[in-house]
Amino acid sequence: MSVPADEDFGFAPDHSEPIPYRKRIRDYYVGLGFGAPYKWAHYDDVPFAPLKKPLSQSKVTLITTAALYQPDKGDQGPGSPYNSAAKFYVVYSLDSSKDHDTRISHVGIDRAHTTQEDSGTWFPLPALREAAKRGLIGGLSPHVHGLPTNRSHRTTLDVDCPELVRRVLADKADVAILCANCPVCHQSISLAARALETAGIPTVVMACAKDIVEFIGVPRLAFSDFPLGNAAGKPKDKDSQRRTLEHALRVLESAPGPRTTVQNPIRWSDNPDWKLDYSNLERLSAEEIARRKAEFDRQKQIAKAKLAEDMKLKGAAE
């Protein structure tokens, strides 16, 4: 007797489930010959700050891990490769009433399936302004903020998160939307959401790496099953960006308690095969693995130099 195939029942293929980023990344870097797997932050208890007033009356701030464009730091345009020189290591703030040129060339986004062409997919400031005009939110706080992507838990928890909280409180923001990009961005953003909630600021995380955010533990997660770098919607698709933001706002307002995850109903593609590519050693030749290891080592040295430069500038400013 033959066993029915999944197609007979209309089942989706197994790999259509959300990408298991923590496992995929662990196996990838072990395969490249690096040491012990990275230890992700993880909590059992999750803070939860309820909204003090309806979103239609609330001032919203946006928090991003995208970097401001730095013309002297090499290629940061559409299709650019990983560029550690374009990283930043100090929290920044921007006037929310103005447009800003943010880029994600410095992070480990899914470069095989997105091209960094449309900042609306990672920096939904224009969509938030439109939401304010439509009365979905009460308005924007004076500033939006950039949060560094730090592998160091201590730096994120002891330096970056307290500084971010200080700035958000100074702006008197009522709620915060946090938009993640690369895997470690998802960790930094999640830790920031926890810190803001502890300070009484309700948050929602817009993210594509569901397993990382849920493992850390956040109050509210608006999950989009899209390639990394598109947490705010599809590129060159304003309707998807509008709907993705509206989804996040609904999660922010309606979550009954901590660890609320709601998946965006928009699908990236009818074919889930794109999920097989990201950091998948099974799809790489020995030559490609060696090339990637060498490039990773090179970028690591560039990032160290950039960190030293940023810390020197921060010290001079203080």
mmCIF file of C-alpha atoms in Angstrom:
data_model
loop_
_atom_site.group_PDB
_atom_site.id
_atom_site.type_symbol
_atom_site.label_atom_id
_atom_site.label_comp_id
_atom_site.label_asym_id
_atom_site.label_seq_id
_atom_site.Cartn_x
_atom_site.Cartn_y
_atom_site.Cartn_z
ATOM 1 C CA MET A 1 0.000 0.000 0.000
ATOM 2 C CA SER A 2 1.515 3.343 -1.028
ATOM 3 C CA VAL A 3 1.847 6.207 1.441
ATOM 4 C CA PRO A 4 0.081 9.371 0.258
ATOM 5 C CA ALA A 5 2.425 12.219 -0.662
ATOM 6 C CA ASP A 6 2.103 15.587 1.062
ATOM 7 C CA GLU A 7 0.919 17.059 -2.240
ATOM 8 C CA ASP A 8 -2.095 14.749 -2.130
ATOM 9 C CA PHE A 9 -3.365 16.668 0.875
ATOM 10 C CA GLY A 10 -2.245 20.098 -0.278
ATOM 11 C CA PHE A 11 0.412 20.281 2.438
ATOM 12 C CA ALA A 12 3.164 22.889 2.170
ATOM 13 C CA PRO A 13 6.774 21.642 2.038
ATOM 14 C CA ASP A 14 8.551 21.380 5.388
ATOM 15 C CA HIS A 15 10.937 24.217 4.542
ATOM 16 C CA SER A 16 8.040 26.666 4.183
ATOM 17 C CA GLU A 17 8.103 27.168 7.962
ATOM 18 C CA PRO A 18 9.966 30.239 9.293
ATOM 19 C CA ILE A 19 13.736 29.938 8.879
ATOM 20 C CA PRO A 20 15.404 28.576 12.057
ATOM 21 C CA TYR A 21 18.019 31.319 12.134
ATOM 22 C CA ARG A 22 19.749 30.364 15.358
ATOM 23 C CA LYS A 23 20.427 26.821 14.169
ATOM 24 C CA ARG A 24 21.243 27.876 10.605
ATOM 25 C CA ILE A 25 23.749 30.494 11.793
ATOM 26 C CA ARG A 26 25.319 28.190 14.371
ATOM 27 C CA ASP A 27 25.912 25.467 11.799
ATOM 28 C CA TYR A 28 27.162 28.015 9.261
ATOM 29 C CA TYR A 29 29.894 29.519 11.439
ATOM 30 C CA VAL A 30 30.957 26.169 12.846
ATOM 31 C CA GLY A 31 31.268 24.989 9.239
ATOM 32 C CA LEU A 32 33.419 28.025 8.430
ATOM 33 C CA GLY A 33 35.817 26.891 11.147
ATOM 34 C CA PHE A 34 35.051 29.400 13.868
ATOM 35 C CA GLY A 35 34.945 28.562 17.573
ATOM 36 C CA ALA A 36 32.112 27.992 20.004
ATOM 37 C CA PRO A 37 28.653 28.917 18.695
ATOM 38 C CA TYR A 38 27.364 32.379 19.563
ATOM 39 C CA LYS A 39 25.254 32.463 22.724
ATOM 40 C CA TRP A 40 21.999 34.295 22.162
ATOM 41 C CA ALA A 41 20.315 36.223 24.948
ATOM 42 C CA HIS A 42 17.401 34.357 26.517
ATOM 43 C CA TYR A 43 14.897 35.215 29.256
ATOM 44 C CA ASP A 44 11.941 33.475 30.852
ATOM 45 C CA ASP A 45 10.305 36.594 32.273
ATOM 46 C CA VAL A 46 9.176 39.341 29.887
ATOM 47 C CA PRO A 47 8.169 42.883 30.939
ATOM 48 C CA PHE A 48 4.912 44.262 29.588
ATOM 49 C CA ALA A 49 3.779 47.892 29.681
ATOM 50 C CA PRO A 50 0.119 48.428 28.687
ATOM 51 C CA LEU A 51 -0.798 51.408 26.552
ATOM 52 C CA LYS A 52 -1.730 54.421 28.649
ATOM 53 C CA LYS A 53 -3.981 55.818 25.917
ATOM 54 C CA PRO A 54 -5.224 54.812 22.455
ATOM 55 C CA LEU A 55 -2.707 54.838 19.615
ATOM 56 C CA SER A 56 -4.737 57.544 17.898
ATOM 57 C CA GLN A 57 -3.704 59.809 20.777
ATOM 58 C CA SER A 58 -0.155 58.493 21.247
ATOM 59 C CA LYS A 59 3.198 59.893 20.156
ATOM 60 C CA VAL A 60 5.217 57.171 18.452
ATOM 61 C CA THR A 61 8.973 56.862 18.116
ATOM 62 C CA LEU A 62 10.804 54.631 15.632
ATOM 63 C CA ILE A 63 13.970 52.719 16.493
ATOM 64 C CA THR A 64 16.127 51.238 13.745
ATOM 65 C CA THR A 65 19.404 49.368 13.368
ATOM 66 C CA ALA A 66 19.975 50.894 9.923
ATOM 67 C CA ALA A 67 23.019 53.148 9.532
ATOM 68 C CA LEU A 68 23.077 56.656 8.170
ATOM 69 C CA TYR A 69 24.728 56.772 4.760
ATOM 70 C CA GLN A 70 28.441 57.547 5.041
ATOM 71 C CA PRO A 71 29.775 58.488 1.576
ATOM 72 C CA ASP A 72 33.398 57.989 2.625
ATOM 73 C CA LYS A 73 32.837 54.386 3.775
ATOM 74 C CA GLY A 74 32.577 52.528 0.476
ATOM 75 C CA ASP A 75 29.676 50.925 -1.349
ATOM 76 C CA GLN A 76 26.407 51.079 0.598
ATOM 77 C CA GLY A 77 23.987 51.151 -2.324
ATOM 78 C CA PRO A 78 21.578 48.621 -3.805
ATOM 79 C CA GLY A 79 23.148 45.196 -4.120
ATOM 80 C CA SER A 80 26.217 46.150 -2.087
ATOM 81 C CA PRO A 81 28.023 43.385 -0.194
ATOM 82 C CA TYR A 82 28.542 43.344 3.555
ATOM 83 C CA ASN A 83 30.427 46.530 4.462
ATOM 84 C CA SER A 84 31.638 46.611 8.067
ATOM 85 C CA ALA A 85 33.124 50.080 7.545
ATOM 86 C CA ALA A 86 29.553 51.403 7.367
ATOM 87 C CA LYS A 87 28.649 50.144 10.847
ATOM 88 C CA PHE A 88 27.974 52.468 13.763
ATOM 89 C CA TYR A 89 28.592 51.881 17.467
ATOM 90 C CA VAL A 90 26.890 54.808 19.204
ATOM 91 C CA VAL A 91 23.148 55.481 19.585
ATOM 92 C CA TYR A 92 22.037 58.293 17.272
ATOM 93 C CA SER A 93 18.895 60.436 17.023
ATOM 94 C CA LEU A 94 17.290 62.103 13.999
ATOM 95 C CA ASP A 95 14.633 64.760 13.494
ATOM 96 C CA SER A 96 11.431 62.804 12.832
ATOM 97 C CA SER A 97 9.997 65.574 10.650
ATOM 98 C CA LYS A 98 12.750 65.191 8.033
ATOM 99 C CA ASP A 99 13.762 62.464 5.579
ATOM 100 C CA HIS A 100 17.006 60.570 6.182
ATOM 101 C CA ASP A 101 19.208 58.360 4.049
ATOM 102 C CA THR A 102 19.594 55.107 5.980
ATOM 103 C CA ARG A 103 21.319 52.002 4.612
ATOM 104 C CA ILE A 104 21.660 48.349 5.626
ATOM 105 C CA SER A 105 24.850 47.421 3.781
ATOM 106 C CA HIS A 106 26.569 46.776 7.108
ATOM 107 C CA VAL A 107 24.344 43.953 8.281
ATOM 108 C CA GLY A 108 23.863 40.257 7.491
ATOM 109 C CA ILE A 109 20.611 40.674 5.599
ATOM 110 C CA ASP A 110 19.432 38.207 2.949
ATOM 111 C CA ARG A 111 21.330 39.565 -0.038
ATOM 112 C CA ALA A 112 20.204 36.716 -2.275
ATOM 113 C CA HIS A 113 16.567 37.759 -2.163
ATOM 114 C CA THR A 114 16.508 41.513 -1.574
ATOM 115 C CA THR A 115 18.546 44.343 -3.064
ATOM 116 C CA GLN A 116 18.586 47.196 -0.489
ATOM 117 C CA GLU A 117 16.797 49.425 -3.001
ATOM 118 C CA ASP A 118 13.905 50.724 -0.918
ATOM 119 C CA SER A 119 14.474 52.068 2.594
ATOM 120 C CA GLY A 120 10.733 51.758 3.200
ATOM 121 C CA THR A 121 11.368 48.074 3.871
ATOM 122 C CA TRP A 122 13.672 48.765 6.844
ATOM 123 C CA PHE A 123 12.961 52.375 7.899
ATOM 124 C CA PRO A 124 9.183 52.992 7.927
ATOM 125 C CA LEU A 125 9.344 56.679 8.857
ATOM 126 C CA PRO A 126 7.358 57.858 5.788
ATOM 127 C CA ALA A 127 4.723 55.216 6.488
ATOM 128 C CA LEU A 128 4.466 56.422 10.096
ATOM 129 C CA ARG A 129 3.964 60.007 8.929
ATOM 130 C CA GLU A 130 1.167 58.788 6.664
ATOM 131 C CA ALA A 131 -0.354 56.853 9.576
ATOM 132 C CA ALA A 132 -0.363 60.061 11.592
ATOM 133 C CA LYS A 133 -2.172 61.909 8.775
ATOM 134 C CA ARG A 134 -4.782 59.144 8.707
ATOM 135 C CA GLY A 135 -5.279 59.361 12.462
ATOM 136 C CA LEU A 136 -3.984 55.863 13.224
ATOM 137 C CA ILE A 137 -1.429 57.370 15.604
ATOM 138 C CA GLY A 138 -1.433 60.667 17.450
ATOM 139 C CA GLY A 139 1.811 61.751 15.841
ATOM 140 C CA LEU A 140 5.558 61.224 15.941
ATOM 141 C CA SER A 141 7.864 62.053 18.826
ATOM 142 C CA PRO A 142 10.521 64.700 18.043
ATOM 143 C CA HIS A 143 13.160 62.110 17.184
ATOM 144 C CA VAL A 144 13.662 58.635 15.771
ATOM 145 C CA HIS A 145 16.670 56.684 17.003
ATOM 146 C CA GLY A 146 19.394 54.396 15.710
ATOM 147 C CA LEU A 147 20.492 51.462 17.872
ATOM 148 C CA PRO A 148 23.915 49.883 17.232
ATOM 149 C CA THR A 149 24.177 46.206 16.346
ATOM 150 C CA ASN A 150 26.436 44.800 19.043
ATOM 151 C CA ARG A 151 27.427 41.176 19.505
ATOM 152 C CA SER A 152 28.409 42.084 23.050
ATOM 153 C CA HIS A 153 25.477 41.532 25.402
ATOM 154 C CA ARG A 154 27.176 43.697 28.039
ATOM 155 C CA THR A 155 27.574 46.660 25.686
ATOM 156 C CA THR A 156 23.984 46.440 24.490
ATOM 157 C CA LEU A 157 22.539 46.022 27.981
ATOM 158 C CA ASP A 158 24.813 48.373 29.932
ATOM 159 C CA VAL A 159 25.536 51.112 27.372
ATOM 160 C CA ASP A 160 23.239 51.191 24.337
ATOM 161 C CA CYS A 161 19.873 50.316 25.917
ATOM 162 C CA PRO A 162 20.125 52.792 28.827
ATOM 163 C CA GLU A 163 21.130 55.571 26.426
ATOM 164 C CA LEU A 164 18.239 54.734 24.106
ATOM 165 C CA VAL A 165 15.756 54.673 26.992
ATOM 166 C CA ARG A 166 17.048 58.030 28.207
ATOM 167 C CA ARG A 167 16.463 59.607 24.792
ATOM 168 C CA VAL A 168 12.998 58.111 24.332
ATOM 169 C CA LEU A 169 11.896 59.289 27.775
ATOM 170 C CA ALA A 170 13.334 62.749 27.123
ATOM 171 C CA ASP A 171 11.199 62.931 23.973
ATOM 172 C CA LYS A 172 8.113 61.961 25.999
ATOM 173 C CA ALA A 173 7.231 59.257 23.467
ATOM 174 C CA ASP A 174 4.197 57.179 24.423
ATOM 175 C CA VAL A 175 5.093 54.044 22.448
ATOM 176 C CA ALA A 176 7.971 52.705 20.363
ATOM 177 C CA ILE A 177 8.178 50.697 17.153
ATOM 178 C CA LEU A 178 11.460 48.822 16.721
ATOM 179 C CA CYS A 179 12.499 47.559 13.281
ATOM 180 C CA ALA A 180 15.166 44.825 13.025
ATOM 181 C CA ASN A 181 17.387 43.803 10.105
ATOM 182 C CA CYS A 182 20.173 41.228 10.560
ATOM 183 C CA PRO A 183 20.148 38.354 13.085
ATOM 184 C CA VAL A 184 22.157 40.241 15.725
ATOM 185 C CA CYS A 185 20.034 43.333 15.001
ATOM 186 C CA HIS A 186 17.070 41.238 16.077
ATOM 187 C CA GLN A 187 18.808 40.549 19.378
ATOM 188 C CA SER A 188 19.765 44.196 19.967
ATOM 189 C CA ILE A 189 16.262 45.396 19.113
ATOM 190 C CA SER A 190 14.671 42.767 21.371
ATOM 191 C CA LEU A 191 16.864 43.753 24.320
ATOM 192 C CA ALA A 192 15.982 47.393 23.687
ATOM 193 C CA ALA A 193 12.264 46.565 23.646
ATOM 194 C CA ARG A 194 12.621 44.869 27.015
ATOM 195 C CA ALA A 195 14.448 47.890 28.447
ATOM 196 C CA LEU A 196 11.829 50.316 27.143
ATOM 197 C CA GLU A 197 8.970 48.231 28.523
ATOM 198 C CA THR A 198 10.679 48.124 31.919
ATOM 199 C CA ALA A 199 10.786 51.927 31.759
ATOM 200 C CA GLY A 200 7.034 52.013 31.030
ATOM 201 C CA ILE A 201 7.152 52.490 27.222
ATOM 202 C CA PRO A 202 4.969 49.975 25.308
ATOM 203 C CA THR A 203 6.743 48.502 22.271
ATOM 204 C CA VAL A 204 6.266 46.338 19.235
ATOM 205 C CA VAL A 205 9.133 44.653 17.388
ATOM 206 C CA MET A 206 8.839 44.415 13.592
ATOM 207 C CA ALA A 207 10.989 41.441 12.644
ATOM 208 C CA CYS A 208 11.684 38.619 10.207
ATOM 209 C CA ALA A 209 13.740 36.309 12.486
ATOM 210 C CA LYS A 210 10.914 34.917 14.612
ATOM 211 C CA ASP A 211 12.970 32.308 16.451
ATOM 212 C CA ILE A 212 15.582 34.814 17.653
ATOM 213 C CA VAL A 213 13.072 37.350 18.965
ATOM 214 C CA GLU A 214 10.879 34.754 20.661
ATOM 215 C CA PHE A 215 13.911 33.031 22.221
ATOM 216 C CA ILE A 216 15.013 36.321 23.787
ATOM 217 C CA GLY A 217 11.491 37.162 24.910
ATOM 218 C CA VAL A 218 9.685 40.386 23.973
ATOM 219 C CA PRO A 219 6.259 41.797 24.828
ATOM 220 C CA ARG A 220 4.922 42.133 21.272
ATOM 221 C CA LEU A 221 6.237 40.773 17.980
ATOM 222 C CA ALA A 222 4.810 41.653 14.565
ATOM 223 C CA PHE A 223 6.430 38.868 12.540
ATOM 224 C CA SER A 224 6.764 39.069 8.756
ATOM 225 C CA ASP A 225 7.976 35.882 7.077
ATOM 226 C CA PHE A 226 10.169 37.844 4.650
ATOM 227 C CA PRO A 227 13.915 37.769 3.877
ATOM 228 C CA LEU A 228 16.020 39.663 6.415
ATOM 229 C CA GLY A 229 16.084 43.380 5.665
ATOM 230 C CA ASN A 230 12.354 43.639 4.917
ATOM 231 C CA ALA A 231 10.695 43.809 8.330
ATOM 232 C CA ALA A 232 8.674 46.846 7.242
ATOM 233 C CA GLY A 233 7.293 45.359 4.009
ATOM 234 C CA LYS A 234 8.181 44.404 0.455
ATOM 235 C CA PRO A 235 10.483 46.654 -1.600
ATOM 236 C CA LYS A 236 8.811 48.997 -4.096
ATOM 237 C CA ASP A 237 5.429 47.916 -2.762
ATOM 238 C CA LYS A 238 3.913 50.788 -0.793
ATOM 239 C CA ASP A 239 0.712 48.851 -0.181
ATOM 240 C CA SER A 240 2.589 46.021 1.546
ATOM 241 C CA GLN A 241 4.567 48.566 3.585
ATOM 242 C CA ARG A 242 1.380 50.324 4.648
ATOM 243 C CA ARG A 243 -0.319 47.057 5.570
ATOM 244 C CA THR A 244 2.754 45.755 7.403
ATOM 245 C CA LEU A 245 2.890 48.891 9.543
ATOM 246 C CA GLU A 246 -0.841 48.687 10.211
ATOM 247 C CA HIS A 247 -0.299 45.074 11.291
ATOM 248 C CA ALA A 248 2.386 46.181 13.766
ATOM 249 C CA LEU A 249 0.122 48.920 15.129
ATOM 250 C CA ARG A 250 -2.688 46.405 15.683
ATOM 251 C CA VAL A 251 -0.329 44.110 17.577
ATOM 252 C CA LEU A 252 0.892 47.049 19.654
ATOM 253 C CA GLU A 253 -2.631 48.070 20.616
ATOM 254 C CA SER A 254 -4.312 44.689 21.061
ATOM 255 C CA ALA A 255 -1.674 42.387 22.617
ATOM 256 C CA PRO A 256 -3.192 40.856 25.775
ATOM 257 C CA GLY A 257 0.149 40.273 27.490
ATOM 258 C CA PRO A 258 3.869 39.505 27.046
ATOM 259 C CA ARG A 259 5.153 37.109 24.368
ATOM 260 C CA THR A 260 2.375 38.026 21.949
ATOM 261 C CA THR A 261 3.402 37.107 18.382
ATOM 262 C CA VAL A 262 1.146 37.772 15.416
ATOM 263 C CA GLN A 263 2.216 36.850 11.886
ATOM 264 C CA ASN A 264 1.757 39.260 9.018
ATOM 265 C CA PRO A 265 -0.724 37.641 6.575
ATOM 266 C CA ILE A 266 1.242 38.965 3.570
ATOM 267 C CA ARG A 267 3.396 36.288 1.925
ATOM 268 C CA TRP A 268 6.758 37.043 0.346
ATOM 269 C CA SER A 269 6.272 34.488 -2.421
ATOM 270 C CA ASP A 270 4.135 31.502 -3.320
ATOM 271 C CA ASN A 271 7.381 29.522 -3.593
ATOM 272 C CA PRO A 272 9.163 29.058 -0.226
ATOM 273 C CA ASP A 273 12.453 27.896 -1.786
ATOM 274 C CA TRP A 274 14.086 31.261 -0.956
ATOM 275 C CA LYS A 275 14.229 30.037 2.644
ATOM 276 C CA LEU A 276 16.759 27.355 1.705
ATOM 277 C CA ASP A 277 19.536 29.797 0.817
ATOM 278 C CA TYR A 278 20.341 31.875 3.888
ATOM 279 C CA SER A 279 23.606 30.689 5.574
ATOM 280 C CA ASN A 280 22.983 27.154 4.338
ATOM 281 C CA LEU A 281 26.255 25.186 4.217
ATOM 282 C CA GLU A 282 24.605 22.398 2.264
ATOM 283 C CA ARG A 283 24.372 24.758 -0.705
ATOM 284 C CA LEU A 284 28.014 25.932 -0.643
ATOM 285 C CA SER A 285 31.117 24.399 -2.187
ATOM 286 C CA ALA A 286 34.359 23.985 -0.234
ATOM 287 C CA GLU A 287 35.858 26.827 -2.271
ATOM 288 C CA GLU A 288 32.962 29.149 -1.451
ATOM 289 C CA ILE A 289 33.191 28.285 2.253
ATOM 290 C CA ALA A 290 36.909 29.147 2.257
ATOM 291 C CA ARG A 291 36.234 32.426 0.437
ATOM 292 C CA ARG A 292 33.527 33.415 2.883
ATOM 293 C CA LYS A 293 35.743 32.645 5.881
ATOM 294 C CA ALA A 294 38.529 34.830 4.502
ATOM 295 C CA GLU A 295 36.092 37.658 3.783
ATOM 296 C CA PHE A 296 34.581 37.383 7.260
ATOM 297 C CA ASP A 297 38.055 37.660 8.820
ATOM 298 C CA ARG A 298 38.797 40.729 6.684
ATOM 299 C CA GLN A 299 35.553 42.462 7.575
ATOM 300 C CA LYS A 300 36.110 41.690 11.262
ATOM 301 C CA GLN A 301 39.355 43.668 11.215
ATOM 302 C CA ILE A 302 37.647 46.587 9.455
ATOM 303 C CA ALA A 303 34.877 46.550 12.054
ATOM 304 C CA LYS A 304 37.416 46.680 14.890
ATOM 305 C CA ALA A 305 39.016 49.743 13.373
ATOM 306 C CA LYS A 306 35.600 51.407 12.912
ATOM 307 C CA LEU A 307 34.693 50.670 16.545
ATOM 308 C CA ALA A 308 37.909 52.302 17.735
ATOM 309 C CA GLU A 309 37.193 55.336 15.528
ATOM 310 C CA ASP A 310 33.621 55.716 16.822
ATOM 311 C CA MET A 311 34.700 55.384 20.461
ATOM 312 C CA LYS A 312 37.379 58.007 19.946
ATOM 313 C CA LEU A 313 34.833 60.417 18.455
ATOM 314 C CA LYS A 314 32.384 59.720 21.257
ATOM 315 C CA GLY A 315 35.082 60.445 23.849
ATOM 316 C CA ALA A 316 35.971 63.711 22.174
ATOM 317 C CA ALA A 317 32.320 64.760 22.068
ATOM 318 C CA GLU A 318 31.884 64.063 25.777
#
